[in-house]
Coordinates of C-alpha atoms in Angstrom, one line a residue:
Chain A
X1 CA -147.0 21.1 -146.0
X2 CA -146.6 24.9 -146.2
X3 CA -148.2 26.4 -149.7
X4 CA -144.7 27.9 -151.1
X5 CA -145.1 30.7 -153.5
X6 CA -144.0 31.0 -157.3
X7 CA -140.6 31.4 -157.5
X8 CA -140.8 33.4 -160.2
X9 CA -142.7 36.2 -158.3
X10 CA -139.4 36.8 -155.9
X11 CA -138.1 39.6 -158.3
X12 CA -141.2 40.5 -160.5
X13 CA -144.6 40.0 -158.5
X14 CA -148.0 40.1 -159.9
X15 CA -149.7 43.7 -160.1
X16 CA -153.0 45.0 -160.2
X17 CA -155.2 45.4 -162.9
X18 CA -159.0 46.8 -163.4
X19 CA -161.4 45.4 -165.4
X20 CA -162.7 48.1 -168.1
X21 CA -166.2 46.0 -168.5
X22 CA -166.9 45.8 -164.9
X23 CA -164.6 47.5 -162.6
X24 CA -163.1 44.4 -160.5
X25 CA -159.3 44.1 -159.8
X26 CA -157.4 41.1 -160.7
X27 CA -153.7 40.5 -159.6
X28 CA -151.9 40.0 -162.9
X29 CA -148.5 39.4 -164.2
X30 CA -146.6 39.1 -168.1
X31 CA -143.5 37.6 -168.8
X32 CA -144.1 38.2 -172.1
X33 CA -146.4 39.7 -174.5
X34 CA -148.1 36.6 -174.7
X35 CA -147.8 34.9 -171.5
X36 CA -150.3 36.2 -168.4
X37 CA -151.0 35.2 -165.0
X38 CA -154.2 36.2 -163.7
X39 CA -155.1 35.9 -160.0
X40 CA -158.4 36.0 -159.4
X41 CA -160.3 36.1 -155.8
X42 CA -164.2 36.0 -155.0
X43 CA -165.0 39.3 -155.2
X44 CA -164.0 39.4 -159.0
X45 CA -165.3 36.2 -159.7
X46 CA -169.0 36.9 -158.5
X47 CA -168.5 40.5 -160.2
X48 CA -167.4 39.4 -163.8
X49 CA -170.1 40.0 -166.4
X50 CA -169.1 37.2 -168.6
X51 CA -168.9 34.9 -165.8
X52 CA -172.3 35.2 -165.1
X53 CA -173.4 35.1 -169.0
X54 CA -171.6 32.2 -169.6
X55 CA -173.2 29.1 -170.7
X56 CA -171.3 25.5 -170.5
X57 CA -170.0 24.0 -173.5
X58 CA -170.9 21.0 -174.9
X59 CA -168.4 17.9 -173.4
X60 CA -167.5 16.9 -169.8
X61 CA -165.4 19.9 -169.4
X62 CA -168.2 22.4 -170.6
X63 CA -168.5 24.1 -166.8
X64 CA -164.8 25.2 -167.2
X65 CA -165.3 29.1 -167.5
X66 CA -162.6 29.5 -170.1
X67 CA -161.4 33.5 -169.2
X68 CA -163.1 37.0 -169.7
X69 CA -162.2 38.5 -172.7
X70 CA -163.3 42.1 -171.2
X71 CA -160.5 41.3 -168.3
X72 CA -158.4 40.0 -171.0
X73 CA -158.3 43.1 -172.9
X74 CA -158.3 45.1 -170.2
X75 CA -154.6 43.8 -169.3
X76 CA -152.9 44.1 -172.6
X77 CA -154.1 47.4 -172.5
X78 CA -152.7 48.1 -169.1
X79 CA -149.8 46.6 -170.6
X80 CA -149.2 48.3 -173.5
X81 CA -150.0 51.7 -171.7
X82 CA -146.9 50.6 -169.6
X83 CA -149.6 49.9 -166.1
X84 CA -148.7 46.6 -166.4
X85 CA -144.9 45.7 -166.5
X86 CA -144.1 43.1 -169.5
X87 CA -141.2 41.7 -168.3
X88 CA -139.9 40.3 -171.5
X89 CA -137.9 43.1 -173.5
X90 CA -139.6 42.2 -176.8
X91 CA -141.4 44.7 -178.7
X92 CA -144.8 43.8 -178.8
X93 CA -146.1 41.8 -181.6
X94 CA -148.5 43.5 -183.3
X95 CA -149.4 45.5 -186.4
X96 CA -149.5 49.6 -185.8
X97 CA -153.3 49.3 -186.6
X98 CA -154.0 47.7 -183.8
X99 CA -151.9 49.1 -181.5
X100 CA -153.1 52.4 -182.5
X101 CA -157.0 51.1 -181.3
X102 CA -155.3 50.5 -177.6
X103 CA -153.6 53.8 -177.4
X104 CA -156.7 55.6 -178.2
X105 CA -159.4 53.3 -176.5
Chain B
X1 CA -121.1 37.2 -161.3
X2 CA -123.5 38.0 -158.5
X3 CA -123.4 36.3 -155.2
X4 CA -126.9 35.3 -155.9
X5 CA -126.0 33.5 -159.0
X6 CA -123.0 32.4 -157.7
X7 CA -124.8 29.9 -155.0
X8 CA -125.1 26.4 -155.5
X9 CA -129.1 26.1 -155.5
X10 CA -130.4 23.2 -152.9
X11 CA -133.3 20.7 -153.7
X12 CA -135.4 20.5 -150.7
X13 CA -137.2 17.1 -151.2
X14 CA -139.6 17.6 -148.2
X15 CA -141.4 14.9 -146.7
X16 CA -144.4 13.0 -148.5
X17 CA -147.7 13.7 -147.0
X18 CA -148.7 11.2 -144.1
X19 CA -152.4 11.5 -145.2
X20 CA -154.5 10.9 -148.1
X21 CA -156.2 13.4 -150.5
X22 CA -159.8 13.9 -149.9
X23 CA -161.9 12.9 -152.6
X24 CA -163.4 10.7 -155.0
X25 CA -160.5 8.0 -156.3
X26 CA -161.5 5.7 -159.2
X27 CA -160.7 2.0 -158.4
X28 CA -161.0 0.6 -162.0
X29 CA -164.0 -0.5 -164.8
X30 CA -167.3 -1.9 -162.6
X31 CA -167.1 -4.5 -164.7
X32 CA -163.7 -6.3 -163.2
X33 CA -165.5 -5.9 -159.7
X34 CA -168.9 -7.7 -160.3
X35 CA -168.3 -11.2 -160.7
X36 CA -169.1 -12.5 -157.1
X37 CA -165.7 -12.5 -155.8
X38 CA -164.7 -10.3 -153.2
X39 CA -161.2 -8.1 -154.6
X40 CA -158.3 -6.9 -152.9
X41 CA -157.1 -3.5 -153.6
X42 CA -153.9 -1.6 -151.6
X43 CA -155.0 2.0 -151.4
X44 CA -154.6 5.2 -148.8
X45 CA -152.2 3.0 -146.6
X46 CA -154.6 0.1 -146.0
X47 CA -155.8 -3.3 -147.6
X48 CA -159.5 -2.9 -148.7
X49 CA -162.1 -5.6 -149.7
X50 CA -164.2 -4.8 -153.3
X51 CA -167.0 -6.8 -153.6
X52 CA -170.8 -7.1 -155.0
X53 CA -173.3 -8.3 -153.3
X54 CA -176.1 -10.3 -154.9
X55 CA -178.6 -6.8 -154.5
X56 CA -175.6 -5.5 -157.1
X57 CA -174.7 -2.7 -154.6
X58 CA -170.7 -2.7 -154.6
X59 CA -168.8 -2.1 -151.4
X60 CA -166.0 -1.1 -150.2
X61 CA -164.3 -2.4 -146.8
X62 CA -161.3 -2.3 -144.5
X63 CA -160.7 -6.5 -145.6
X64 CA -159.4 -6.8 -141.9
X65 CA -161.9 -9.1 -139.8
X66 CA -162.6 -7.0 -136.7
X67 CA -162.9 -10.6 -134.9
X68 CA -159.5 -11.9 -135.6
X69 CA -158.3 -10.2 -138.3
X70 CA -158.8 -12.6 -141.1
X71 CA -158.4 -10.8 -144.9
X72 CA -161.8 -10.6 -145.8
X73 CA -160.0 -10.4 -149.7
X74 CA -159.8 -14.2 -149.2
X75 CA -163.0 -14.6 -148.3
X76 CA -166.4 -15.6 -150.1
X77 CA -169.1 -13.4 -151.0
X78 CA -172.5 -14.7 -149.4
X79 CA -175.9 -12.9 -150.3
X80 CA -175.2 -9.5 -150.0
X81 CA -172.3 -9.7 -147.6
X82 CA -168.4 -10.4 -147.3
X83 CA -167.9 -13.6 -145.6
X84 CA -164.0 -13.5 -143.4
X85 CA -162.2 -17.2 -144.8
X86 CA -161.2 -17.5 -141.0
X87 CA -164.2 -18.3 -139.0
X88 CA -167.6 -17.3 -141.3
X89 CA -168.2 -13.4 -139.9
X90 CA -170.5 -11.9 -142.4
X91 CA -169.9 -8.4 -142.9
X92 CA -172.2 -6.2 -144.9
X93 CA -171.7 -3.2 -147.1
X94 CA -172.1 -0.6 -144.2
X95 CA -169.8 -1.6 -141.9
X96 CA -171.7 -3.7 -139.9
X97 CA -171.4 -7.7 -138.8
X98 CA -174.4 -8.9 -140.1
X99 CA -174.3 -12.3 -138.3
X100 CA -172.2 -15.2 -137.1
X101 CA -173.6 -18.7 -137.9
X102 CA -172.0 -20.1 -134.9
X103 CA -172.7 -17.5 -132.2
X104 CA -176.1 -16.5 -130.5
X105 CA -175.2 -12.8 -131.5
X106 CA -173.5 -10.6 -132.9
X107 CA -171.2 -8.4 -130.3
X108 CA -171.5 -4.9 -129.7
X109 CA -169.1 -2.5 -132.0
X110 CA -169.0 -4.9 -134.9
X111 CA -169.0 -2.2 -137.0
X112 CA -165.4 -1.5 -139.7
X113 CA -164.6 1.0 -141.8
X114 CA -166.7 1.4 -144.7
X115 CA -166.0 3.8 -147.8
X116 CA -168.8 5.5 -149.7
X117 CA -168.7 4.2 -153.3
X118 CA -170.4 5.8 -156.6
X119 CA -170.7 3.8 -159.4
X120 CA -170.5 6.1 -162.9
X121 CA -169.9 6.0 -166.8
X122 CA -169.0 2.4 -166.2
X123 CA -166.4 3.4 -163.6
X124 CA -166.3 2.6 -159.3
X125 CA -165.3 5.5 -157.5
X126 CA -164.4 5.6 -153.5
X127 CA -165.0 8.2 -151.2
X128 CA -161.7 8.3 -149.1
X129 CA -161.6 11.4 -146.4
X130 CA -159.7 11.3 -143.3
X131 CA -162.2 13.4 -141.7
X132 CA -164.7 10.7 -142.2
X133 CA -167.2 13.0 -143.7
X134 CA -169.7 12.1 -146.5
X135 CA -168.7 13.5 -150.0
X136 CA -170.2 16.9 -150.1
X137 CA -172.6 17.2 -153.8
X138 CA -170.1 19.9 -155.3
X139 CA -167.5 17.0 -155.5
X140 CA -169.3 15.6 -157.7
X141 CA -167.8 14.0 -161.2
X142 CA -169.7 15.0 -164.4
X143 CA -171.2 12.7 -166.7
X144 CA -169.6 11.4 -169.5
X145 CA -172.4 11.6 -172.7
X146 CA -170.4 9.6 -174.4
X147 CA -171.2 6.0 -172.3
X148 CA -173.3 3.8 -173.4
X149 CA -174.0 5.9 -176.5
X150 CA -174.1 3.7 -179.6
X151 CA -171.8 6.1 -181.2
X152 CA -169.5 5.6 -178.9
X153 CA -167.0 3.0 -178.1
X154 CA -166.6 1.2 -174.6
X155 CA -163.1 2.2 -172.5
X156 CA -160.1 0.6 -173.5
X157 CA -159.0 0.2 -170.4
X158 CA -155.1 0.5 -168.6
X159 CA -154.2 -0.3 -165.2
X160 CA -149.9 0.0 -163.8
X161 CA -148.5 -0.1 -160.4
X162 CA -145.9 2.7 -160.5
X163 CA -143.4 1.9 -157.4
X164 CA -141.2 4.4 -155.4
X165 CA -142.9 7.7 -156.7
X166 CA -145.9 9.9 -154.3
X167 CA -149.0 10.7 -156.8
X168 CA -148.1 14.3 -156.8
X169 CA -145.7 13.4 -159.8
X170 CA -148.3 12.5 -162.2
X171 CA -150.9 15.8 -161.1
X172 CA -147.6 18.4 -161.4
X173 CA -148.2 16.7 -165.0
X174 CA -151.1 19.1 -165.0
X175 CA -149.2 22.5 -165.6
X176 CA -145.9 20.6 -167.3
X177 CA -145.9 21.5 -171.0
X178 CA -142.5 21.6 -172.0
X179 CA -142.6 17.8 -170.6
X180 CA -145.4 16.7 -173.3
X181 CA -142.7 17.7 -175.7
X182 CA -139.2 15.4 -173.8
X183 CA -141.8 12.9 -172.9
X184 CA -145.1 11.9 -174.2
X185 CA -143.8 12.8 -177.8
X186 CA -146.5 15.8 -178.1
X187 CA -146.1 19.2 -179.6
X188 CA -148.1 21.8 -178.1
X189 CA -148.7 24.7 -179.2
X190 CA -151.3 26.3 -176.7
X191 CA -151.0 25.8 -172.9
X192 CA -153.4 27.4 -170.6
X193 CA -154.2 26.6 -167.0
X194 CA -157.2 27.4 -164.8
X195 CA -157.9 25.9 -160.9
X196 CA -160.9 27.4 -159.8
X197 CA -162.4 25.6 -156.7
X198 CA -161.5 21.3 -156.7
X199 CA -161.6 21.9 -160.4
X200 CA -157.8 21.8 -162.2
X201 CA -157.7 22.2 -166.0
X202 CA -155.4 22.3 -169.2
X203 CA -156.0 23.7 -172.1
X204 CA -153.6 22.6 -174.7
X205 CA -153.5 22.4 -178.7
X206 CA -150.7 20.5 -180.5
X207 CA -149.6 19.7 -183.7
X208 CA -148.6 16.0 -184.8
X209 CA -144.5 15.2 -184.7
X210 CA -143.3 14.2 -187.8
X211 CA -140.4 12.9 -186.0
X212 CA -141.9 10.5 -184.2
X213 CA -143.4 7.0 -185.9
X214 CA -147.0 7.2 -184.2
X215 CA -148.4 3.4 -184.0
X216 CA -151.6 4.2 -186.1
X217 CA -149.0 5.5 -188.8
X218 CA -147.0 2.0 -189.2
X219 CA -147.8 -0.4 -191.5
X220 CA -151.5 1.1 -192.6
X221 CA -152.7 3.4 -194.8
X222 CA -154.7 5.3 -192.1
X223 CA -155.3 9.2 -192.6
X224 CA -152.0 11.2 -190.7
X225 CA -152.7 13.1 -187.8
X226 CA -152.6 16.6 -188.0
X227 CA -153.3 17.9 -184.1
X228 CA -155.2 17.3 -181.0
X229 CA -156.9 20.0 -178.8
X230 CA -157.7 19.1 -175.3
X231 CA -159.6 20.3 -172.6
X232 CA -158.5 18.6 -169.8
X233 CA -159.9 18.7 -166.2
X234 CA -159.1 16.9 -162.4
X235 CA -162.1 16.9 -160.4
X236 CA -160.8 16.8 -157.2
X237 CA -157.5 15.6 -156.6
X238 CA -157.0 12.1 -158.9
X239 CA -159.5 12.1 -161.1
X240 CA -159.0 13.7 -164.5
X241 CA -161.2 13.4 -167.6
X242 CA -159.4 14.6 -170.9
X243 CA -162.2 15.9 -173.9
X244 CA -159.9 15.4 -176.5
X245 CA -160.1 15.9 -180.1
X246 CA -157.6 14.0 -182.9
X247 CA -157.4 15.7 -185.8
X248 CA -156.4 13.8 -189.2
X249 CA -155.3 15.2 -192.4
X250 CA -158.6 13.8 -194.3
X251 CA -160.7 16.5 -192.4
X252 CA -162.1 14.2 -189.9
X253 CA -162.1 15.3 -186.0
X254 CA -162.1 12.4 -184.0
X255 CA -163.5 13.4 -180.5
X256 CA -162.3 10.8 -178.1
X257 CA -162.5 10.6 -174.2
X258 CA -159.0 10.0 -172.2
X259 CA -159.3 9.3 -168.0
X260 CA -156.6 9.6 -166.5
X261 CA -157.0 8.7 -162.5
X262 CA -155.1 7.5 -159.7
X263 CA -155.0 5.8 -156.3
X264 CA -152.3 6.0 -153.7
X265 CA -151.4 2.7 -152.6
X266 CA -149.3 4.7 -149.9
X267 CA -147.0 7.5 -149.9
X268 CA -144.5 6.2 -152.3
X269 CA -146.3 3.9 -154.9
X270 CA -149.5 4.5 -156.5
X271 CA -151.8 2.7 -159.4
X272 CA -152.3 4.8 -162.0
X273 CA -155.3 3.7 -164.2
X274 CA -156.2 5.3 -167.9
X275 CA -159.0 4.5 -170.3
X276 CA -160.3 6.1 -174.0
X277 CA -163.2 6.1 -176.0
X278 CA -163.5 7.6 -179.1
X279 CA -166.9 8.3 -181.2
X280 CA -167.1 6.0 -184.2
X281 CA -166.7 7.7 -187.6
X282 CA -169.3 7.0 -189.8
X283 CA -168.4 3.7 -192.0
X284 CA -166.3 2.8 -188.6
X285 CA -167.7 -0.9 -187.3
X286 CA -167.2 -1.4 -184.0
X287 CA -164.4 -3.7 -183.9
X288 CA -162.1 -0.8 -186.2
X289 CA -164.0 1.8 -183.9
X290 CA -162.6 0.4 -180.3
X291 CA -159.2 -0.6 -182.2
X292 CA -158.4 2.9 -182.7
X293 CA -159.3 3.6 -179.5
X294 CA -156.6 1.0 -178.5
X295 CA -154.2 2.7 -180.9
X296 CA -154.9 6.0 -178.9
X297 CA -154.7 4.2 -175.8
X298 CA -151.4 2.6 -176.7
X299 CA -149.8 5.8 -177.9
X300 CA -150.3 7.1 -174.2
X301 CA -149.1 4.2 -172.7
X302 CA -145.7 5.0 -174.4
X303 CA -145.6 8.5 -172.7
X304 CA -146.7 7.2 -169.3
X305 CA -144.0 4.3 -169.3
X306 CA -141.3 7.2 -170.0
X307 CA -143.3 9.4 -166.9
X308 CA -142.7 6.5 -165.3
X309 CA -138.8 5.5 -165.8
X310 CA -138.3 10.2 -165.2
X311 CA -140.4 9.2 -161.7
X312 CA -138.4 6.2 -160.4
X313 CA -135.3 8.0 -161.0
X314 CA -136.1 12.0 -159.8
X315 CA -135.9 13.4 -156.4
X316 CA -139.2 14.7 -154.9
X317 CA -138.5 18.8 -155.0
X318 CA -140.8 21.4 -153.4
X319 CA -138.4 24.4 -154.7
X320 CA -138.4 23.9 -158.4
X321 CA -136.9 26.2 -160.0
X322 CA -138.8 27.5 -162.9
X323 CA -138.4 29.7 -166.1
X324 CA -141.3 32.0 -167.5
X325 CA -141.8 29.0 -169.9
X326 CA -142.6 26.7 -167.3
X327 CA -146.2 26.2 -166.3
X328 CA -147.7 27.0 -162.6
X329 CA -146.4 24.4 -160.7
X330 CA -146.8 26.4 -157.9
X331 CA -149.9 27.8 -157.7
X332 CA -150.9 23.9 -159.0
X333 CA -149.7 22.4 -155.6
X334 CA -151.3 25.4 -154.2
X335 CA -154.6 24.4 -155.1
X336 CA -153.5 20.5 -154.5
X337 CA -152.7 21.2 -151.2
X338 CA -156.8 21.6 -150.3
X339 CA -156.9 18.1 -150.2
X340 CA -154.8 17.4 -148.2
X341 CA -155.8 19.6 -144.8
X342 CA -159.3 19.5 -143.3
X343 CA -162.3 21.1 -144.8
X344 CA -162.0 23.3 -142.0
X345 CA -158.4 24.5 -142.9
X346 CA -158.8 25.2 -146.7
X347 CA -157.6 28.4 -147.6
X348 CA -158.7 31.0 -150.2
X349 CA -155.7 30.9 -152.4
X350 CA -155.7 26.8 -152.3
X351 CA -159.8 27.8 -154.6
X352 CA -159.5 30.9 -155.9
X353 CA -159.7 31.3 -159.2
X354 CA -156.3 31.2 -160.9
X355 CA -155.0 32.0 -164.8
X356 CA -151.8 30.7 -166.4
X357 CA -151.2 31.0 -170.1
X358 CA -147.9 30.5 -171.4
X359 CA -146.6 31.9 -174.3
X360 CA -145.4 29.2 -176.6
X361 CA -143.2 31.5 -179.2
X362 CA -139.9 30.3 -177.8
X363 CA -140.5 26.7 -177.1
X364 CA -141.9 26.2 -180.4
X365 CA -139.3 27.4 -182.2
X366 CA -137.1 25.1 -180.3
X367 CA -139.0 21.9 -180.9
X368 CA -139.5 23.1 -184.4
X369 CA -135.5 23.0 -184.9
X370 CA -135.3 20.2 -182.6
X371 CA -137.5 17.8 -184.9
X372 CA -135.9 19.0 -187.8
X373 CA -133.0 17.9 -186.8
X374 CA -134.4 14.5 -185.7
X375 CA -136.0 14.0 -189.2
X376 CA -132.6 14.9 -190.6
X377 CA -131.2 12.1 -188.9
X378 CA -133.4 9.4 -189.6
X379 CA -133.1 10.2 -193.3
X380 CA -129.3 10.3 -192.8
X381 CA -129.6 6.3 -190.8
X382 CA -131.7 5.1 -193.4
X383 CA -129.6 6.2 -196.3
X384 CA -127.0 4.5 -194.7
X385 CA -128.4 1.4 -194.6
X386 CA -129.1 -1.1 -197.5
X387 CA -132.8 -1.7 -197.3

């Protein structure tokens, strides 16, 4: 069986996007503000600083490394900067505070 | 219109796969296997025999005689072999014809197929791989801490034979959220996917539905549940264990343990096995302790029996077509796929590291309405009738 790809990428495919903490290049994608695809591939994974701090969880699922929060950052900032294509035409949910920190990170 | 949205969108069902998924497949509770008796299971295509020998190692064998094809299922455990019912072959864990009582000696090739087997947390697991390779260490299943600890119950064990449905159904169950909702009577909330290597998890939070009579609510004064969080995780392709937490309105968090594992029986029927245990909360005896946990277990039989009547009555589709709501069934099947090809031909994208979060705004405020309006109902039906 041939491995299809995502529907969903035929009019709006995933993009690039750096890490800030470390440097390595995910492909990502948002459908929303709060919605995010992240495809990772070896290169990132061995390079990801939290990856390599992590320490399992208690519970049978404890190995799962959950997500970076340094790469996670670093892609709603790509996306709010406009980087990163949101493709959802909702304004973002946030308070100006906050979005104020991005813009001037 | 468009001419794109103006064509009629075709379902391409595909073919099932002809092989089996490489991996470890649970066959049921260790306990249901060692009394003595050899046991028949239908799995990858084939008729196996189950048995313990008197050493306690349990085996796993192709249950057709390589003599004359007696069902070695019918036969009679002796000492630490599988004796055929037809004519006395003894046949021993590895494959091999340990003796004939009636002949001089045993014949060259006398050897049949034999699957590796792992006994853990109370459960038999079987090796299958159509490559006929060993299982490799990083397949390994993690331990379960809560076995065996007093604090913990025993499974509550649940075996069903679904018919006229491939096993792919219940792991696209995986990345299906909006499905918890329409079928296993959940709420989610949070929905978050990872597949990283043979590893496939789901993160999901959910609130209780207070639209839908749970079977701990009826009749008894027990505390209201309030939410679940999950971590949920296939190890390999059919073998999933669920860390999931119940939480009640009284402040307690009820960890609890949910398997949820599968064997094809061939390409279109499958047995699907699931088991809980929860940890005792303190003032809990045993008996209330492993009745919950039969509560829980009976909650989830409900959603799987409505899996079940969706499965008998779907068509198989390898085009879904999805909305940005939907979870990565895709990139799911993607990764499933590295089970079934050769070690040699798994690819990159079937193990690299993969993200999906979906962003639950929307469906939320759908449900939300939704069991409003089911609520509104009920109260509406039971006004009508005289109690």
């Amino acid at each position: 069986m041939a491995v299809r790809p995502d529907v969903r990428l035929d009019d709006a495919p995933m993009q690039p996007v750096s890490c800030t903490s470390c440097g390595v290049s995910v492909q990502a994608r948002k459908s929303s503000w709060d919605q995010t695809t992240l495809q990772w591939n070896d290169a990132a994974l061995e390079a990801c600083v939290e990856r390599r701090a992590s320490v399992p969880r208690p519970g049978p699922n404890g190995a799962t490394f959950v997500g970076c929060f340094a790469l996670r950052d670093s892609v709603r900032a790509a996306a709010v900067r406009g980087d990163l294509d949101v493709l959802s035409d909702e304004p973002l949910p946030s308070n100006p505070a906050a979005l104020n920190e991005v813009s001037n990170a | 219109m468009t001419a794109v949205e103006d064509e009629v969108r075709h379902i391409e069902t595909g073919p099932a796969p002809t092989r089996y998924a490489r991996g470890w497949h649970c066959l049921g509770l260790i306990r249901d296997f060692t009394d003595g008796k050899p046991h028949q299971i239908k799995a990858f295509g084939q008729k196996l025999v189950v048995f313990a020998g008197e050493d306690g190692n349990v085996n796993v064998l192709d249950a057709y005689c390589r003599h004359m094809g007696g069902d070695l299922s019918q036969g009679e455990v002796k000492g630490n072999e599988i004796a055929c019912p037809f004519h006395d072959w003894r046949w021993g864990g590895d494959g091999r014809c340990k003796s004939i009582p009636y002949a001089r000696r045993v014949p060259l090739r006398a050897r049949t197929a034999a699957w590796p087997t792992m006994v853990q947390d109370g459960m038999l697991f079987v090796w299958n791989d159509p490559e006929g390779n060993p299982p490799p260490a990083d397949a390994a299943i993690p331990k379960i801490a809560g076995y065996e600890d007093p604090e913990w119950t025993d499974w509550v064990w649940y075996t069903t034979t679904i018919e006229g449905a491939n096993c792919r159904e219940i792991v696209d169950n995986v990345v299906d959220m909006a499905h918890f909702f329409y079928v296993h009577y959940s709420f989610p909330t949070y929905f978050k996917n990872i597949f990283e290597g043979h590893v496939a998890t789901q993160i999901m939070n959910g609130v209780g539905r207070e639209d839908v009579a749970r079977p701990q609510a009826a009749g008894s004064d027990a505390p209201k549940n309030k939410g679940t969080s999950s971590t949920a995780s296939y190890y390999g392709p059919s073998f999933m264990i669920d860390d999931l937490t119940y939480h009640y309105e009284d402040g307690n968090d009820v960890p609890s343990v949910l398997i949820n594992c599968h064997y094809p029986i061939d390409e279109n029927s499958f047995v699907l096995q699931y088991g809980v245990m929860v940890k005792k909360l303190p003032g809990l005896d045993d008996e209330a302790a492993t009745g919950m946990a039969r509560k829980m277990g009976d909650f989830i039989r409900l959603g799987f029996e409505q899996d079940v009547e969706i499965w008998r009555n779907k068509a198989r589709i390898e085009n879904p077509l999805l909305c940005e709501e939907d979870g990565p069934v895709y990139q799911l099947r993607r990764w499933y796929e590295q089970f079934y090809v050769d070690v040699g031909e798994v690819q990159a994208e079937m193990t690299d590291r993969f993200e999906f979060e979906i962003d639950t705004t929307k469906p939320n405020a759908a449900w939300r309405r939704e069991v409003e309006e089911n609520i509104a109902r009920r109260n509406a039906a039971q006004q009508e009738q005289p109690v």
